[in-house]
Coordinates of C-alpha atoms and ligand atoms in Angstrom, one line a residue:
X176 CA 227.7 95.8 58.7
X177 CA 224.5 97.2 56.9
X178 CA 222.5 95.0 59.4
X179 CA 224.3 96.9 62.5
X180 CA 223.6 99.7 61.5
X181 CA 219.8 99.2 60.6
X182 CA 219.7 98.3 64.1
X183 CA 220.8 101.4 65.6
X184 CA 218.4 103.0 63.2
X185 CA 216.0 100.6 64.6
X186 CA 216.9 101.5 68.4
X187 CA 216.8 105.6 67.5
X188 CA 213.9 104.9 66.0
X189 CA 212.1 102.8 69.4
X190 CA 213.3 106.0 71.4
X191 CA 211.0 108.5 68.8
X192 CA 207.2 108.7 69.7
X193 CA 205.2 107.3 67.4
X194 CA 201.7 109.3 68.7
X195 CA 201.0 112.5 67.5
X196 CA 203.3 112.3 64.9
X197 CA 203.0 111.4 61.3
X198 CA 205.1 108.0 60.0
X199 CA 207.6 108.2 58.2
X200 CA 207.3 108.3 53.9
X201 CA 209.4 107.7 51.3
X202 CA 208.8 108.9 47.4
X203 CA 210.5 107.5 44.6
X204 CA 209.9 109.2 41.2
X205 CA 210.9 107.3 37.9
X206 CA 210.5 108.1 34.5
X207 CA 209.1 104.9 32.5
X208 CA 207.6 101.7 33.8
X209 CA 209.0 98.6 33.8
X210 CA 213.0 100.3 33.1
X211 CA 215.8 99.3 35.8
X212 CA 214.3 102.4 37.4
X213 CA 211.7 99.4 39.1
X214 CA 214.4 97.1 40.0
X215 CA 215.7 99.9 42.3
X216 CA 212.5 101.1 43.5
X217 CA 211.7 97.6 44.7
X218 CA 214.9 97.9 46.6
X219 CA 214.2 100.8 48.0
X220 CA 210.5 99.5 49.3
X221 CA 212.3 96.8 50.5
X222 CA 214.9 98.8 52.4
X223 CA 212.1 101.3 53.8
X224 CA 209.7 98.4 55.0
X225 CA 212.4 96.8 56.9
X226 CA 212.2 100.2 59.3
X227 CA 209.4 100.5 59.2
X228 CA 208.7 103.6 56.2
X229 CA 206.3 103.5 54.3
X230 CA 207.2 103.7 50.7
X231 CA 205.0 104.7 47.7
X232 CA 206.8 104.5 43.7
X233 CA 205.5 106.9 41.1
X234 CA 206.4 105.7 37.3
X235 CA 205.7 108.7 35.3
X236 CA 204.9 108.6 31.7
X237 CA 208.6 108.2 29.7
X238 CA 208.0 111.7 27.6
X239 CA 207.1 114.0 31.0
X240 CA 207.8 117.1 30.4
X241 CA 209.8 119.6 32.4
X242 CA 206.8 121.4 34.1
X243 CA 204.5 118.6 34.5
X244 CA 207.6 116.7 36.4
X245 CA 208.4 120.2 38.6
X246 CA 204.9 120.5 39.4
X247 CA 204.9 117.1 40.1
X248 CA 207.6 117.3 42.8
X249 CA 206.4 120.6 44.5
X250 CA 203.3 118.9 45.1
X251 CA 205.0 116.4 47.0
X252 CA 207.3 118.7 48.3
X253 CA 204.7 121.0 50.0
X254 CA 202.6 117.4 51.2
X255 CA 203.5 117.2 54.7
X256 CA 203.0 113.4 54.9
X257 CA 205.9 113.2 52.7
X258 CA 208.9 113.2 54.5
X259 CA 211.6 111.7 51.4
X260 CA 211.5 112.3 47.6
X261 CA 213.8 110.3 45.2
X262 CA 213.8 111.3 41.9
X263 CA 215.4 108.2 40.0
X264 CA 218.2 109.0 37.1
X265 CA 219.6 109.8 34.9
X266 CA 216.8 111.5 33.3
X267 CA 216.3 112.4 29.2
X268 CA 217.6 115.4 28.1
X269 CA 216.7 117.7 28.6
X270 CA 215.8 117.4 31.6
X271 CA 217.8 118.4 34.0
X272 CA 218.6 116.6 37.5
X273 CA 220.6 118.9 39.4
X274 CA 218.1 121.9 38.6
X275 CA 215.2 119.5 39.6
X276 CA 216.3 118.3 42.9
X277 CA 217.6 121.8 43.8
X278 CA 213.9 122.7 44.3
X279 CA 212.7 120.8 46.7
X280 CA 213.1 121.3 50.3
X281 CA 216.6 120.7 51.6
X282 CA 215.4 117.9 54.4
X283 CA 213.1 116.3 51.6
X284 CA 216.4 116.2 49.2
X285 CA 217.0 112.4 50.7
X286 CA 219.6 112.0 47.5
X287 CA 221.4 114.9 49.0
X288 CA 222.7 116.6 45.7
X289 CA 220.4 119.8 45.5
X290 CA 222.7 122.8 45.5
X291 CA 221.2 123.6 49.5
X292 CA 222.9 120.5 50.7
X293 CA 225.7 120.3 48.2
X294 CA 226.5 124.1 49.9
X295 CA 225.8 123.4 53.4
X296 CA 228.4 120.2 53.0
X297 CA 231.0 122.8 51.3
X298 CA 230.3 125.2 54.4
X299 CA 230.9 122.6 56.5
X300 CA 227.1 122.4 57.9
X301 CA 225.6 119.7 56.4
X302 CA 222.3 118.0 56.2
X303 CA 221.6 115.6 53.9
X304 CA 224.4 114.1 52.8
X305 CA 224.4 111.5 49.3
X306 CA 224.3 107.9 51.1
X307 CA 227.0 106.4 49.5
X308 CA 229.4 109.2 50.9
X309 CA 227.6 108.2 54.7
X310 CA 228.3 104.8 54.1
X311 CA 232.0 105.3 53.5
X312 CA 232.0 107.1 57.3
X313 CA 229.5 104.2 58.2
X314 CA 231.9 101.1 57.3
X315 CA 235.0 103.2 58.8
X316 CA 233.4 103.9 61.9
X317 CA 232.3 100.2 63.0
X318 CA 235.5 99.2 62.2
X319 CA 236.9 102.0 64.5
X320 CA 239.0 103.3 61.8
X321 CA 240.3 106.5 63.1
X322 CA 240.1 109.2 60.4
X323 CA 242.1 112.5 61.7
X324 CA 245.4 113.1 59.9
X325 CA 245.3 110.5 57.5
X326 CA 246.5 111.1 54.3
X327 CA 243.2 110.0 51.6
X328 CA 242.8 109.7 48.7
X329 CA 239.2 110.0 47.0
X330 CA 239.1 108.3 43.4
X331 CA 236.3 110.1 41.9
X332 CA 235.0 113.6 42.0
X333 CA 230.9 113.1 40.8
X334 CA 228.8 115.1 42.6
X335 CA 226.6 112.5 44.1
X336 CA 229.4 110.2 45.1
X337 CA 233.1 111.2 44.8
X338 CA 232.6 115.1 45.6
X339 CA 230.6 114.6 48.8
X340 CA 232.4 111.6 50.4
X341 CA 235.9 114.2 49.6
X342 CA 233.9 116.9 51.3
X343 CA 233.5 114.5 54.2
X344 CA 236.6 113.8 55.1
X345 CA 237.8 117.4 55.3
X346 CA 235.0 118.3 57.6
X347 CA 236.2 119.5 60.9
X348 CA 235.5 117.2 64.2
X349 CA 236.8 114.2 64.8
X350 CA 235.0 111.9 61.8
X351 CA 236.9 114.0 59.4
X352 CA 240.1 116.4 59.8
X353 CA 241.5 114.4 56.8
X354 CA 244.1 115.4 54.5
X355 CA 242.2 114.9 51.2
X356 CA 243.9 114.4 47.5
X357 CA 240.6 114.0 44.9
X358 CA 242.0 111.7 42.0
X359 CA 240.2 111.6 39.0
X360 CA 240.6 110.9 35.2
X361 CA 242.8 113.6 34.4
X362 CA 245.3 113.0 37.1
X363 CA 249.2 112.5 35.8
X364 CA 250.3 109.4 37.6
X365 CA 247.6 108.0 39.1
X366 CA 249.5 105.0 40.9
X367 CA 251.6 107.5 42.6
X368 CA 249.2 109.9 43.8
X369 CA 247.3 106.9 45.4
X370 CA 250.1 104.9 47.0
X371 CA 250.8 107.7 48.8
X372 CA 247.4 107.1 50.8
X373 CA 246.9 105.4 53.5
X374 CA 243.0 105.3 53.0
X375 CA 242.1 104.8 49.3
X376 CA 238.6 105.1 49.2
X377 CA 237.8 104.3 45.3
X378 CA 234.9 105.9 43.3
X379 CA 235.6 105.4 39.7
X380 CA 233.4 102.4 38.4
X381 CA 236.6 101.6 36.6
X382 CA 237.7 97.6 37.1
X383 CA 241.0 96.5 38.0
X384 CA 242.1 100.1 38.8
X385 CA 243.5 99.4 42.1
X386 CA 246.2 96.5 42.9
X387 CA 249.6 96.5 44.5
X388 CA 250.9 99.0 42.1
X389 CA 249.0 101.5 42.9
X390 CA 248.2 101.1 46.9
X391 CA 251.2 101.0 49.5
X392 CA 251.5 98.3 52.1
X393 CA 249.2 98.1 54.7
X394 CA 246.8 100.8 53.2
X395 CA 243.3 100.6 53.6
X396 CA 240.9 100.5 50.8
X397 CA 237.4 101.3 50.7
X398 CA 235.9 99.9 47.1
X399 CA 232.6 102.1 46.3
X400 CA 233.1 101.1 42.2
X401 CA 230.3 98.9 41.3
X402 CA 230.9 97.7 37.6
X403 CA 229.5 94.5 36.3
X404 CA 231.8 92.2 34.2
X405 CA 231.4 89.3 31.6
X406 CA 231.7 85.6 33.2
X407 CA 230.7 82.4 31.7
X408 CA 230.6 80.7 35.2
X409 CA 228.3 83.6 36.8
X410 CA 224.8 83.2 36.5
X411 CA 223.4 85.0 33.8
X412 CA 227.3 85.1 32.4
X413 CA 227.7 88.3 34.7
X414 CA 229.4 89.5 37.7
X415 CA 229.5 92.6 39.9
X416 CA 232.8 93.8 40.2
X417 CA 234.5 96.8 42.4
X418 CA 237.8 98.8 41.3
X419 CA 240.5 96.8 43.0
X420 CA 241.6 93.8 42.4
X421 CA 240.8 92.1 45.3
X422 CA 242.5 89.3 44.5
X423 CA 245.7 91.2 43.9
X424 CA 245.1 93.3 47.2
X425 CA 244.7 90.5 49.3
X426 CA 247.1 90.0 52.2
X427 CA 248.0 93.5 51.1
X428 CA 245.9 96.1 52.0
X429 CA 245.2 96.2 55.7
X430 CA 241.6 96.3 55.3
X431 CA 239.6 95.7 51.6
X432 CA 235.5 96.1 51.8
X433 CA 234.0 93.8 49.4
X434 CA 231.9 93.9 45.9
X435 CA 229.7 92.8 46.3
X436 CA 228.2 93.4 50.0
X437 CA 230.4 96.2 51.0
X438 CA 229.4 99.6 50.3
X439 CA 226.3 98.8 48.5
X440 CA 224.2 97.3 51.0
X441 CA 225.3 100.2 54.0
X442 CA 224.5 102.9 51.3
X443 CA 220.4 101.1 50.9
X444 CA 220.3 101.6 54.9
X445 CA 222.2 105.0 54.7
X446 CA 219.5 106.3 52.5
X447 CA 216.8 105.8 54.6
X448 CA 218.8 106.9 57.7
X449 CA 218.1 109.9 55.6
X450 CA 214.8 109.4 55.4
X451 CA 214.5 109.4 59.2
X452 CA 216.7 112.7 59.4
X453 CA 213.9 114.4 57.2
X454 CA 211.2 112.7 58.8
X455 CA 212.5 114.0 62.7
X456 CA 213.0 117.4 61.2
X457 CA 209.7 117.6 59.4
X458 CA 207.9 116.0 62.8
X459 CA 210.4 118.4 64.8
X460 CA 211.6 115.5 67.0
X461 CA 215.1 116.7 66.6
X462 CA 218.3 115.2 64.2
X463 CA 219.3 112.0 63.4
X464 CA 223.1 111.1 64.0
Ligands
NAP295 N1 228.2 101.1 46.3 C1 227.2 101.9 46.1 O1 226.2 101.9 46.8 C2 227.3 102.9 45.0 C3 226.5 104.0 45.0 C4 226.7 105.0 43.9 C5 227.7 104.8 43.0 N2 228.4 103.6 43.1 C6 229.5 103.3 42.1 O2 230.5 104.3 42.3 C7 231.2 104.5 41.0 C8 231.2 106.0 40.7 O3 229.9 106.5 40.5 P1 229.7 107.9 39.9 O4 228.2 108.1 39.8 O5 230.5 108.9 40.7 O6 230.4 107.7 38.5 P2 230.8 108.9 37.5 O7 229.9 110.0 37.5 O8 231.1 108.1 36.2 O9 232.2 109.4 38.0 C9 233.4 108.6 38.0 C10 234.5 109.4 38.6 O10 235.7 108.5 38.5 C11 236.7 109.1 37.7 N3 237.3 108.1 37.0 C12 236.8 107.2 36.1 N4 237.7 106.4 35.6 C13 238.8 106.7 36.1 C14 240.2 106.2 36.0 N5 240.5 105.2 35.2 N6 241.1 106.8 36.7 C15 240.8 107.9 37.5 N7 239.6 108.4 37.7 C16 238.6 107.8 37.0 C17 236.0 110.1 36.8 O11 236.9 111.2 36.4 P3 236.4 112.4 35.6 O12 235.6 113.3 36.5 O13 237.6 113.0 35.1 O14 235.5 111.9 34.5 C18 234.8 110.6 37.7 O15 235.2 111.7 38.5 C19 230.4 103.7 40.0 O16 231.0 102.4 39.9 C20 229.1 103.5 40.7 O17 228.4 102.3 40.2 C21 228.3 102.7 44.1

């Protein structure tokens, strides 16, 4: 699925000019050297590389300090030849994420969660969009899943991944027109509120949650939870696990994505589709679908 949909990238991409306009670039920000925060920036080279952005990681000293790390990201804000800024996290306290991100320019905002694109999804207009949430529309879309009028349910109601994939689905136009229950810790009877979906789409990072008592027949379920799990027989005695049990939900559920190799891989290739959205706006070619 993830490799479908780097190809269309790939095709949009063939049908851009590539004179006259800058390439496409990709800057991830991380606090620390040598923290998981360079695992993921690897990733993310990788991911960018494959289409063919160029990518450049920053590792900050650990202590930066609020200022130096907001002057920091206005200077590659207002650099033209930047056209993606990640800023990894969770950051320090008290540093704070939301306010950071929030300053830098809507199209740059590749994570999607500044309060620009966090409104602009509320309103129903929006830009950059958190990846995971576009994967989620991703998966369902190749496998022609037809969204209006289903009853969902969104487990999970973070900002940068329950929130806007919720948003989503109530969006009007024919990828959304949902009706949308968000589920989340403090909800009375969880099993109940859930089985009454018939698209579960699962964003707790809580194992186990989901099996047959808490989906109904033949519902679909989209597993976004990526939790890891003790395992003698894994190697390095760990596994990655979703929040169903897929073993439970098998022959079940009329559809399960996998964890790993569901969600996760789409959302890499989902945030540098929005790399290419704020690359074509910042070269003016136009918007990305
Ligand atoms: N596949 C991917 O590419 C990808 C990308 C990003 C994140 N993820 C995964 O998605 C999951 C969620 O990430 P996040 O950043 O949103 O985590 P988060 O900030 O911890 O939010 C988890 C949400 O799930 C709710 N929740 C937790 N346990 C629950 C339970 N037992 N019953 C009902 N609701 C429960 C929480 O409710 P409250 O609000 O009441 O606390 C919260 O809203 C994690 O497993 C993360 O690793 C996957």
């Amino acid at each position: 699925m993830a490799e479908a949909r780097q190809k269309e990238l790939m095709s949009l991409r063939a049908g851009w000019p590539s004179e006259g306009v800058r390439p496409p670039r990709l800057v991830s920000v991380a606090l620390g050297e040598g923290t998981p925060f360079s695992v993921y920036q690897r990733q993310q080279r990788r991911w960018a590389e494959r289409l063919g952005i160029q990518f450049e990681a920053i590792a900050l000293p650990e202590h930066t300090g609020g200022e130096t790390l907001k002057a920091r990201l206005r200077a590659l804000d207002s650099d033209p030849s930047v056209h993606g800024i990640l800023l990894q996290h969770p950051l320090p306290p008290p540093l704070d994420f939301f306010d950071l991100v929030s300053g830098l320019s809507p199209e740059k905002d590749v994570d999607g969660v500044g309060s620009v694109n966090l409104g602009r999804l509320v309103a129903g207009r929006p830009l950059q969009v958190p990846a995971v949430a576009r994967a989620v529309f991703s998966v369902l879309k190749h496998y022609r899943y037809s969204i209006p009028g289903r009853r969902v349910v969104v487990l999970g109601r973070s900002e940068t991944v329950g929130l806007p994939t919720a948003l989503l689905f109530l969006l009007r136009g024919e990828g959304g027109d949902a009706t949308v229950t968000v589920a989340h810790s403090r909800t009375r009877e969880l099993s109940q509120t859930t089985r009454e979906a018939e698209l579960v789409v699962s964003c707790a990072g809580h194992p186990g949650l989901l099996g047959r008592q808490a989906v109904r027949p033949g519902a679909a379920v989209v597993d976004v939870g990526v939790s890891t799990r003790a395992d003698p027989k894994a190697p390095g005695g760990m596994t990655v696990v979703g929040d169903a049990d897929h073993a439970d939900l098998q022959g079940y559920a009329s559809a399960l994505t996998p964890v790993p190799g569901g969600i996760g891989p789409v959302t890499s290739v989902e945030l540098m589709a929005n790399v290419l959205r704020g690359w074509a706006l910042g070269e003016g070619l136009g918007t990305l679908p």
